[in-house]
Amino acid sequence: MESLDYVWYASYGSNINHDRFLCYILGGTPEGSSKREIGCRDQSLPIEARNLIIKHPLYFTKEADKWQGKGVAFIDLESIPETNTYSRMYLITREQFIDVVRQENEQSGELELDLEAVIQNGSHIFRKSWYGNVLYLGEEEGYPIFTFTSTEKMKKDELNPPSLEYLQTILKGIHKDMGISREAVIDYIKAVPGVASFYSDQQLATLDF
C-alpha cells in the first residue's frame, strides 16, 4: 500500500464509536441520531483501528439537528502538550476519508481536498463550515493521520452541551472500543467544556455504556 493511498482518520467525537463510524462507511442511521448517512463510495471496512491521544482540547458547541438540536464535539485549534483527548483512529483509503469529510460537512457532489498540502501546512481550511478545517496530526507506521474540526477557535460563551444520546454514543466508544474503564470515562468527560457545569455526576452515571 502506498502511504498516501491509505490514511488514518482520527475521530474524537461520536465516531470513536465503531458502530456509529461504520454508518459513514456503509450508510445507515446511527443509534440516537435522526439522520441516515449515505456512506462512502467504497464501502470496504477499515483495515485497522487504534487508540490515539490528541493534544488538542475537546469541547462541545453548535446545535446539530440530527442530535436533538444540541452540541457536538470539536477540538480546539491550538495543540497543548498537557492535553489528553481520547481518539480512535481508523486506517481507510484516501477516497473514504474525503467521503467522510464530505458527509460530516453535509456537502453533496465532489470534494477536492489536497491532503499533501494539509501535511505540508499542518492544516487546511477547505470550506467555512463546522468541520471545514482538516488537521495533520503526524503519522503512524508510515501513514498520515488526519482529523477535522472547526475553522474557529473555541468560544467559551458559545458552548452547548451535547444530547444524552450523543454523549452516550461517545462514551460507549471510549469504554467498549478503546477499552477505557467506566470510571475513567466519566472522569474524562465531566471535565470537558460543554459538559462541565452542564451535566451532574448523577446524570452521567445514569448513561448506559
XYZ file of N, CA and C in Angstrom:
627
model
N 0.840 -1.202 0.000
C 0.000 0.000 0.000
C 0.875 1.251 0.000
N 0.619 2.147 -0.937
C 1.326 3.420 -0.942
C 0.867 4.243 0.260
N 1.783 5.006 0.859
C 1.492 5.671 2.122
C 0.337 6.647 2.040
N 0.121 7.254 0.865
C -0.981 8.200 0.771
C -2.205 7.611 0.083
N -2.161 6.325 -0.266
C -3.374 5.662 -0.726
C -4.266 5.335 0.470
N -3.624 5.146 1.626
C -4.345 4.896 2.868
C -3.942 5.956 3.887
N -4.892 6.341 4.707
C -4.636 7.349 5.738
C -5.350 6.914 7.022
N -4.862 7.422 8.130
C -5.563 7.258 9.402
C -6.532 8.426 9.577
N -7.785 8.111 9.844
C -8.745 9.139 10.251
C -8.869 9.069 11.764
N -8.520 10.146 12.454
C -8.572 10.194 13.914
C -9.882 10.843 14.356
N -10.739 10.058 14.976
C -12.024 10.558 15.476
C -11.898 10.898 16.958
N -12.676 11.878 17.381
C -12.650 12.267 18.793
C -14.058 12.488 19.338
N -15.064 12.462 18.477
C -16.451 12.630 18.892
C -17.203 11.319 18.765
N -18.371 11.367 18.179
C -19.206 10.160 18.110
C -18.584 9.059 17.265
N -17.678 9.398 16.358
C -17.058 8.374 15.517
C -16.042 7.509 16.259
N -15.741 7.862 17.514
C -14.970 6.948 18.359
C -15.722 5.618 18.469
N -17.039 5.707 18.441
C -17.896 4.531 18.493
C -17.861 3.829 17.133
N -17.344 2.611 17.117
C -17.129 1.879 15.864
C -18.423 1.719 15.066
N -19.511 1.369 15.738
C -20.779 1.164 15.040
C -21.277 2.458 14.418
N -21.100 3.568 15.133
C -21.524 4.847 14.581
C -20.667 5.204 13.360
N -19.352 4.998 13.459
C -18.477 5.339 12.351
C -18.813 4.533 11.100
N -19.180 3.283 11.278
C -19.489 2.449 10.120
C -20.694 2.968 9.331
N -21.526 3.792 9.951
C -22.623 4.404 9.199
C -22.082 5.374 8.153
N -20.908 5.941 8.377
C -20.279 6.793 7.369
C -19.617 5.966 6.267
N -19.276 4.715 6.582
C -18.676 3.836 5.577
C -19.760 3.102 4.787
N -20.694 2.475 5.502
C -21.688 1.602 4.888
C -23.023 2.280 4.640
N -23.240 3.432 5.270
C -24.556 4.066 5.238
C -25.408 3.543 6.389
N -26.427 4.312 6.771
C -27.313 3.882 7.846
C -27.532 4.985 8.859
N -28.459 4.754 9.764
C -28.813 5.739 10.786
C -28.196 5.338 12.117
N -27.296 6.138 12.661
C -26.673 5.789 13.943
C -27.687 5.800 15.077
N -27.455 4.978 16.066
C -28.296 4.968 17.259
C -28.299 6.347 17.905
N -29.486 6.875 18.182
C -29.614 8.172 18.821
C -29.675 9.346 17.871
N -29.368 9.114 16.582
C -29.394 10.178 15.570
C -30.683 10.077 14.762
N -31.078 11.199 14.168
C -32.286 11.219 13.345
C -31.963 11.233 11.856
N -30.688 11.154 11.486
C -30.308 11.262 10.080
C -29.674 9.971 9.568
N -30.097 9.560 8.392
C -29.478 8.414 7.724
C -28.289 8.906 6.907
N -27.126 8.336 7.148
C -25.916 8.699 6.413
C -25.853 7.899 5.108
N -25.275 8.488 4.071
C -25.277 7.845 2.755
C -24.152 6.830 2.594
N -23.104 6.938 3.401
C -21.974 6.021 3.295
C -20.968 6.454 2.246
N -19.892 5.703 2.126
C -18.814 6.006 1.183
C -19.064 5.315 -0.161
N -18.438 5.837 -1.182
C -18.480 5.173 -2.487
C -17.818 3.798 -2.390
N -16.711 3.726 -1.701
C -16.031 2.460 -1.419
C -16.427 2.041 -0.003
N -17.176 0.959 0.109
C -17.683 0.553 1.414
C -16.839 -0.537 2.075
N -15.571 -0.603 1.687
C -14.653 -1.528 2.347
C -14.477 -1.124 3.806
N -14.424 -2.104 4.688
C -14.260 -1.824 6.109
C -12.851 -1.315 6.396
N -12.681 -0.531 7.469
C -11.335 -0.082 7.844
C -10.381 -1.257 7.992
N -9.149 -1.056 7.558
C -8.145 -2.109 7.645
C -7.746 -2.368 9.090
N -7.702 -1.307 9.873
C -7.254 -1.415 11.266
C -7.802 -0.238 12.048
N -7.903 -0.393 13.356
C -8.300 0.696 14.249
C -7.374 0.696 15.460
N -6.969 1.877 15.879
C -6.063 2.004 17.022
C -6.471 3.192 17.886
N -6.074 3.126 19.152
C -6.273 4.252 20.056
C -5.216 5.314 19.809
N -5.599 6.555 20.088
C -4.687 7.686 19.923
C -5.039 8.747 20.952
N -4.034 9.446 21.436
C -4.256 10.619 22.287
C -3.947 11.859 21.455
N -4.914 12.762 21.369
C -4.758 14.019 20.640
C -4.451 15.133 21.631
N -3.536 16.003 21.283
C -3.112 17.077 22.190
C -3.883 18.383 21.968
N -5.052 18.281 21.356
C -5.930 19.440 21.191
C -7.134 19.266 22.108
N -7.525 20.294 22.870
C -8.633 20.156 23.821
C -9.975 19.897 23.130
N -10.752 19.021 23.725
C -12.099 18.705 23.265
C -13.091 19.690 23.873
N -14.145 20.007 23.107
C -15.240 20.834 23.636
C -16.493 20.580 22.817
N -17.641 21.054 23.329
C -18.919 20.874 22.655
C -19.576 22.224 22.394
N -20.082 22.382 21.172
C -20.746 23.630 20.793
C -21.662 23.380 19.597
N -22.264 24.425 19.079
C -23.200 24.396 17.940
C -24.512 23.714 18.335
N -25.421 23.615 17.351
C -26.716 22.955 17.537
C -26.945 22.027 16.349
N -26.818 20.739 16.572
C -26.936 19.756 15.500
C -28.350 19.201 15.447
N -29.042 19.444 14.338
C -30.424 18.980 14.207
C -30.540 17.471 14.398
N -29.580 16.728 13.842
C -29.694 15.265 13.904
C -29.413 14.698 15.292
N -28.868 15.531 16.181
C -28.621 15.116 17.562
C -29.443 15.982 18.510
N -30.746 16.050 18.239
C -31.712 16.731 19.111
C -31.441 18.229 19.280
N -30.781 18.827 18.310
C -30.520 20.259 18.367
C -29.511 20.666 19.424
N -28.715 19.721 19.897
C -27.744 20.003 20.957
C -26.326 20.059 20.395
N -25.358 20.279 21.287
C -23.971 20.466 20.878
C -23.314 19.193 20.376
N -22.249 19.395 19.580
C -21.441 18.270 19.092
C -19.972 18.565 19.349
N -19.137 17.572 19.123
C -17.732 17.635 19.534
C -16.847 18.327 18.506
N -15.907 19.107 19.013
C -14.853 19.738 18.232
C -13.566 19.658 19.048
N -12.422 19.828 18.380
C -11.178 20.056 19.109
C -10.695 21.460 18.781
N -10.086 22.096 19.774
C -9.590 23.451 19.584
C -8.385 23.439 18.644
N -8.098 24.590 18.075
C -7.068 24.666 17.041
C -5.654 24.580 17.605
N -5.481 25.005 18.843
C -4.141 25.033 19.441
C -3.811 23.711 20.112
N -2.637 23.194 19.831
C -2.149 21.993 20.491
C -1.538 22.369 21.837
N -1.950 21.669 22.904
C -1.467 21.933 24.253
C -0.858 20.642 24.796
N 0.444 20.634 25.096
C 1.135 19.381 25.449
C 0.481 18.586 26.572
N -0.073 19.265 27.577
C -0.636 18.538 28.719
C -2.060 18.041 28.469
N -2.610 18.316 27.304
C -3.961 17.872 26.958
C -3.960 16.415 26.520
N -4.957 15.669 26.968
C -5.119 14.275 26.555
C -6.564 14.054 26.112
N -6.807 14.183 24.817
C -8.136 13.945 24.249
C -8.165 12.550 23.648
N -9.094 11.738 24.111
C -9.211 10.377 23.597
C -9.613 10.390 22.127
N -9.000 9.502 21.360
C -9.316 9.378 19.945
C -9.200 7.923 19.521
N -10.003 7.560 18.557
C -9.919 6.247 17.912
C -9.654 6.512 16.441
N -8.581 5.944 15.905
C -8.266 6.216 14.504
C -8.412 4.956 13.663
N -8.869 5.189 12.434
C -9.186 4.116 11.507
C -8.330 4.247 10.256
N -7.754 3.134 9.808
C -6.965 3.129 8.586
C -7.900 2.849 7.410
N -8.149 3.898 6.610
C -9.080 3.832 5.497
C -8.416 4.435 4.258
N -9.068 4.314 3.114
C -8.487 4.882 1.908
C -8.621 6.391 1.906
N -7.795 7.024 1.094
C -7.879 8.474 0.911
C -9.295 8.865 0.440
N -9.823 8.101 -0.507
C -11.164 8.401 -1.015
C -12.210 8.296 0.085
N -12.098 7.271 0.921
C -13.050 7.119 2.027
C -12.951 8.277 3.006
N -11.730 8.710 3.320
C -11.572 9.839 4.233
C -12.257 11.079 3.672
N -12.059 11.339 2.403
C -12.689 12.502 1.774
C -14.209 12.359 1.810
N -14.709 11.147 1.614
C -16.155 10.926 1.689
C -16.683 11.143 3.101
N -15.911 10.763 4.111
C -16.313 11.010 5.498
C -16.364 12.511 5.766
N -15.337 13.234 5.324
C -15.317 14.694 5.493
C -16.523 15.313 4.795
N -16.819 14.838 3.602
C -17.948 15.366 2.839
C -19.269 15.147 3.588
N -19.451 13.952 4.153
C -20.674 13.666 4.897
C -20.768 14.497 6.172
N -19.653 14.649 6.878
C -19.661 15.453 8.104
C -20.014 16.912 7.817
N -19.667 17.380 6.623
C -19.956 18.759 6.254
C -21.230 18.890 5.415
N -21.955 17.764 5.280
C -23.220 17.738 4.544
C -23.073 18.372 3.166
N -21.990 18.008 2.500
C -21.702 18.547 1.174
C -22.042 17.506 0.112
N -22.863 17.889 -0.832
C -23.193 16.998 -1.935
C -22.180 17.196 -3.061
N -22.040 16.204 -3.911
C -21.109 16.317 -5.022
C -19.682 16.055 -4.605
N -18.762 16.313 -5.514
C -17.353 16.039 -5.294
C -16.725 17.043 -4.314
N -15.725 16.580 -3.588
C -14.958 17.431 -2.686
C -13.487 17.307 -3.054
N -12.896 18.408 -3.445
C -11.475 18.429 -3.766
C -10.697 18.745 -2.494
N -9.832 17.831 -2.089
C -9.075 18.013 -0.853
C -7.645 17.553 -1.076
N -6.701 18.483 -1.011
C -5.289 18.197 -1.251
C -4.635 17.797 0.068
N -4.542 16.492 0.323
C -4.008 16.023 1.592
C -2.513 16.257 1.713
N -1.800 16.284 0.600
C -0.383 16.607 0.660
C -0.175 18.037 1.154
N -1.055 18.942 0.750
C -0.974 20.330 1.227
C -1.291 20.416 2.709
N -2.216 19.567 3.182
C -2.525 19.531 4.617
C -1.283 19.116 5.398
N -0.587 18.088 4.900
C 0.634 17.639 5.563
C 1.683 18.748 5.583
N 1.847 19.401 4.475
C 2.874 20.437 4.363
C 2.584 21.623 5.278
N 1.325 22.008 5.378
C 0.958 23.209 6.137
C 0.482 22.915 7.556
N 0.196 21.664 7.855
C -0.299 21.307 9.178
C -1.805 21.336 9.283
N -2.441 22.122 8.439
C -3.896 22.203 8.410
C -4.321 22.869 7.105
N -5.603 22.723 6.802
C -6.111 23.354 5.583
C -7.606 23.587 5.739
N -8.023 24.848 5.590
C -9.448 25.185 5.610
C -9.956 25.112 4.172
N -10.801 24.131 3.903
C -11.320 23.983 2.544
C -12.700 24.595 2.391
N -13.317 24.930 3.522
C -14.667 25.477 3.484
C -14.983 26.090 4.832
N -15.707 27.209 4.843
C -16.157 27.823 6.086
C -17.386 27.080 6.574
N -17.135 26.024 7.328
C -18.217 25.183 7.824
C -17.798 24.590 9.160
N -18.729 23.868 9.785
C -18.441 23.324 11.107
C -17.158 22.498 11.132
N -17.007 21.617 10.159
C -15.845 20.736 10.115
C -15.040 20.965 8.840
N -14.859 22.236 8.509
C -14.181 22.589 7.267
C -12.686 22.769 7.375
N -12.100 22.348 8.493
C -10.672 22.528 8.739
C -10.029 21.161 8.973
N -9.217 20.704 8.028
C -8.552 19.404 8.147
C -7.183 19.598 8.793
N -6.885 18.806 9.820
C -5.622 18.906 10.548
C -4.769 17.664 10.298
N -3.471 17.870 10.232
C -2.497 16.782 10.137
C -1.912 16.556 11.520
N -1.969 15.327 12.013
C -1.547 15.009 13.380
C -0.295 14.144 13.444
N 0.421 14.024 12.335
C 1.621 13.188 12.323
C 1.373 11.924 11.518
N 2.101 10.878 11.840
C 1.913 9.625 11.104
C 2.080 8.438 12.036
N 1.564 7.316 11.595
C 1.668 6.051 12.315
C 1.998 4.965 11.299
N 3.150 4.338 11.473
C 3.611 3.270 10.577
C 3.601 3.702 9.105
N 4.006 4.934 8.870
C 4.140 5.424 7.518
C 2.885 6.010 6.903
N 1.764 5.964 7.617
C 0.513 6.506 7.095
C 0.166 7.799 7.829
N -0.205 8.851 7.101
C -0.522 10.125 7.743
C -1.815 10.046 8.546
N -1.872 10.831 9.617
C -3.051 10.893 10.486
C -3.739 12.237 10.265
N -5.032 12.182 9.931
C -5.811 13.398 9.721
C -7.044 13.397 10.610
N -7.478 14.582 10.961
C -8.791 14.764 11.568
C -9.351 16.067 11.033
N -10.496 16.477 11.513
C -11.076 17.746 11.068
C -11.842 18.371 12.225
N -11.936 19.689 12.187
C -12.602 20.430 13.253
C -13.091 21.761 12.706
N -13.445 22.647 13.601
C -13.967 23.955 13.210
C -12.863 24.834 12.618
N -13.283 25.815 11.865
C -12.349 26.805 11.333
C -12.059 27.899 12.354
N -12.766 27.878 13.485
C -12.621 28.912 14.511
C -12.163 28.315 15.834
N -11.565 29.144 16.659
C -11.174 28.722 17.995
C -12.407 28.543 18.876
N -12.233 27.785 19.942
C -13.310 27.608 20.910
C -13.714 28.949 21.517
N -15.024 29.171 21.614
C -15.562 30.372 22.264
C -16.354 29.924 23.481
N -15.864 30.284 24.664
C -16.460 29.783 25.892
C -17.915 30.212 26.056
N -18.270 31.367 25.483
C -19.646 31.835 25.622
C -20.590 31.182 24.619
N -20.063 30.298 23.762
C -20.900 29.613 22.783
C -20.933 28.100 23.005
N -20.465 27.649 24.162
C -20.530 26.223 24.473
C -21.978 25.765 24.551
N -22.226 24.549 24.108
C -23.574 23.990 24.160
C -23.462 22.506 24.477
N -24.113 22.043 25.529
C -23.949 20.636 25.917
C -24.518 19.694 24.873
N -23.927 18.517 24.740
C -24.450 17.509 23.818
C -25.708 16.869 24.376
N -26.497 16.266 23.500
C -27.632 15.473 23.962
C -27.105 14.248 24.700
N -27.927 13.694 25.560
C -27.509 12.495 26.277
C -27.287 11.336 25.301
N -28.059 11.308 24.206
C -27.877 10.252 23.207
C -26.519 10.363 22.519
N -26.140 11.588 22.161
C -24.843 11.819 21.517
C -23.710 11.507 22.494
N -23.866 11.981 23.717
C -22.843 11.746 24.734
C -22.686 10.251 25.009
N -23.795 9.553 25.066
C -23.740 8.115 25.307
C -23.016 7.389 24.181
N -23.211 7.845 22.939
C -22.518 7.253 21.799
C -21.006 7.383 21.947
N -20.563 8.563 22.351
C -19.131 8.797 22.556
C -18.583 7.934 23.688
N -19.280 7.953 24.820
C -18.780 7.238 25.990
C -18.744 5.734 25.758
N -19.723 5.233 25.026
C -19.728 3.806 24.702
C -18.506 3.459 23.854
N -18.158 4.339 22.918
C -16.986 4.099 22.092
C -15.696 4.117 22.892
N -15.565 5.084 23.791
C -14.356 5.171 24.607
C -14.224 3.940 25.510
N -15.358 3.528 26.082
C -15.325 2.400 27.022
C -15.154 1.063 26.298
N -16.005 0.795 25.309
C -16.022 -0.534 24.699
C -15.002 -0.686 23.576
N -14.829 0.345 22.765
C -13.926 0.221 21.622
C -12.488 0.593 21.973
N -12.307 1.552 22.884
C -10.955 1.936 23.283
C -10.472 1.167 24.508
N -11.409 0.565 25.252
C -11.023 -0.233 26.411
C -10.714 0.574 27.654
N -11.306 1.756 27.778
C -11.098 2.612 28.954
C -12.168 2.291 29.991
N -11.786 2.236 31.253
C -12.737 1.868 32.297
C -13.863 2.894 32.404
N -15.013 2.436 32.871
C -16.174 3.322 33.015
C -15.851 4.515 33.920
N -15.162 4.261 35.008
C -14.823 5.331 35.945
C -13.924 6.377 35.281
N -12.941 5.916 34.517
C -12.038 6.843 33.834
C -12.777 7.634 32.756
N -13.730 6.996 32.089
C -14.512 7.680 31.056
C -15.325 8.817 31.668
N -15.977 8.555 32.789
C -16.770 9.591 33.460
C -15.882 10.735 33.914
N -14.736 10.425 34.525
C -13.811 11.472 34.968
C -13.333 12.312 33.794
N -13.101 11.662 32.668
C -12.637 12.364 31.465
C -13.690 13.320 30.936
N -14.901 12.820 30.728
C -15.907 13.618 30.023
C -16.476 14.742 30.885
N -16.536 14.552 32.191
C -17.170 15.569 33.033
C -16.331 16.835 33.148
N -15.059 16.773 32.725
C -14.185 17.947 32.764
C -14.153 18.687 31.429
N -14.809 18.152 30.404
C -14.743 18.741 29.073
C -15.658 19.957 28.971
N -15.168 21.089 28.443
C -16.029 22.254 28.240
C -17.244 21.907 27.383
N -18.415 22.277 27.884
C -19.649 21.906 27.213
C -20.356 20.764 27.926
N -19.623 20.042 28.775
C -20.214 19.045 29.668
C -20.074 19.521 31.104
N -18.866 19.983 31.451
C -18.626 20.520 32.788
C -19.595 21.657 33.069
N -20.261 21.586 34.212
C -21.249 22.569 34.702
C -22.606 22.431 34.017
N -22.707 21.580 32.984
C -23.995 21.357 32.332
C -24.650 20.057 32.787
N -23.827 19.033 33.058
C -24.346 17.739 33.500
C -23.739 17.380 34.846
N -24.557 16.858 35.728
C -24.083 16.456 37.054
C -23.478 15.057 36.987
N -22.723 14.715 38.021
C -22.168 13.363 38.111
C -23.290 12.328 38.111
N -24.411 12.662 38.746
C -25.528 11.741 38.820
C -26.132 11.487 37.437
N -26.249 12.525 36.635
C -26.774 12.354 35.269
C -25.831 11.505 34.419
N -24.544 11.754 34.527
C -23.581 10.980 33.745
C -23.580 9.512 34.182
N -23.796 9.282 35.470
C -23.764 7.913 35.981
C -24.935 7.086 35.451
N -26.002 7.745 35.006
C -27.179 7.009 34.505
C -27.013 6.553 33.064
N -25.990 7.046 32.352
C -25.818 6.699 30.943
C -25.437 5.233 30.780
N -25.984 4.601 29.758
C -25.774 3.176 29.529
C -24.642 2.977 28.526
N -23.448 2.677 29.035
C -22.316 2.385 28.151
C -21.404 1.359 28.790
